[in-house]
Amino acid sequence: MIILLGASGYVGQQFAATLQKRGLPFFAPTRKELDYTQFDVLLQCLRGKKPEFLINCAGFTGKPNVDACETNWADTLQGNTLFAATVAHACSVQGIPFGHVSSGCIYAGAKIVIDGQTRVEKDLSQPAMQQLLEQNRGAFHGFTETDEPNFTFRRQPCSFYSGSKALGEDAIRDTGNHYIWRLRIPFDEFDNPRNYLSKLQNYPKVYQNVNSLSHRADFAAACLDLWSRRAPFGIYNVTNPGFVTSAEVVEMIQKILKPNRSFEFWADDQEFYRTAAKTPRSNCVLDTAKLLAAGVAMRPVERALTESLEQWRSAK
């Protein structure tokens, strides 16, 4: 039996659906039923249920977006850092392995490899990087799990959300047997305010950048596959292989969905942050070679996006 925490959230709902589809028994308590944020309560639950594995999808993302974390520091730290430590220590006491949903937002940019020389470029929105992308896409390489996060409180500037997620990883890194699953900009075929494809269709203007993405069902399936295969514990970047630009995704939307609207883009970072955002945004490319080496394969991101749009189910 598996315990699933945060089952009511956007990612947690998908884990619940995937577990149910696979016929895997699980217990998904709500906070009203069981205040699992309290160490003693969670520990008692673990002792009573005796699960073979625990999945932690709970956290504080802020609504409607991460800007809300900038004015809710206590809730952000509690949800993303302190609670992660609570789960880790409770599971460690009982000897229960667990999986923790983290985020790739603790990175910014990509590794640029030209003529055998590698450097990190944090700002992929600058014209020189956009030009290089058009001329030599192969020069862009993702951050691996061993690369030090560069969008954190230690490596500012960063958003408060990203800083708290990085601290959450630090808080559990040496505690018990666990997986850290790094999610990146979730999307799928179901219209939802949390869905990247929905956001792009509803934004008044689009912010052009370069990113790795995670199809929600692919993400949950890959995480569960790591556990079912008993892959080595540790950190895994769980994104669909490859990366895309915002403009490329908009082009897919226009081609497949044919929306009755035109898409405008922010002129540059200065206009975007002056008008639409309160805190720096993470835009990054992640490497998924470790996930594949563990025997877990996800669809390429272009295919996942195309199929999601072809199967699009509007909330309207």
C-alpha angles and dihedrals in degrees: 000000000000128000114218118198120194094023093155094062128092094263095032091058089057093050089052091050093048094047090050092048091052092048093240114152114235142169116221110182122191121227089249092054095042126006094217091172086081112084096218093048093049092045091052090050092052092049092050100042097036094203121192091219141010129210119202114201095151121115145117116270100161127237132282085001145329091291086080089065089065090069097035103057096151094051091044094051092043094050100040106028115018095039091050088055091048091054093046095051095044091050091045092054090054096038093241119150116225145187122225122200107224131164141250087220089097087081133067126198129347143270111269115208117193124163091348093305119119127203134163117243112192098186111060093167095073115108094245091058093046089052092048090050091057093046102038116012090169090068090074116087129176131242114261127219090261095055113103111249110253102192101067142101087274093050106037151217095069140133118265088242093056091046092053093048091052090050088050090058090048091050094058103028097102098030121099130315109312151143123232107206114197113211122194126199101323122224140159141155096287117093108237136148088244094051114103091217091053091048093052091051092051103039113107087221132012125236109225115221145122124264150160113233138201123219103220099229092040089052095051092045093050092049092051090046090057089055096042091050089046090232115185113284117251143082121330130183101223105193133124106268115264132023139253140202123238089244091055091053091048089052089053091050092051093047098046107027097029094206119202094244142073123239123232125192130215109258093233144326092283093059093043095052093040093053114018112024137049099193136034115276126223114236114174151143120236128200116231100188092112092055091051092046087057088059097256116125127188128191116268109265095244091055093046091051094046094049092046091054093045089054095039116157112196118213087224 
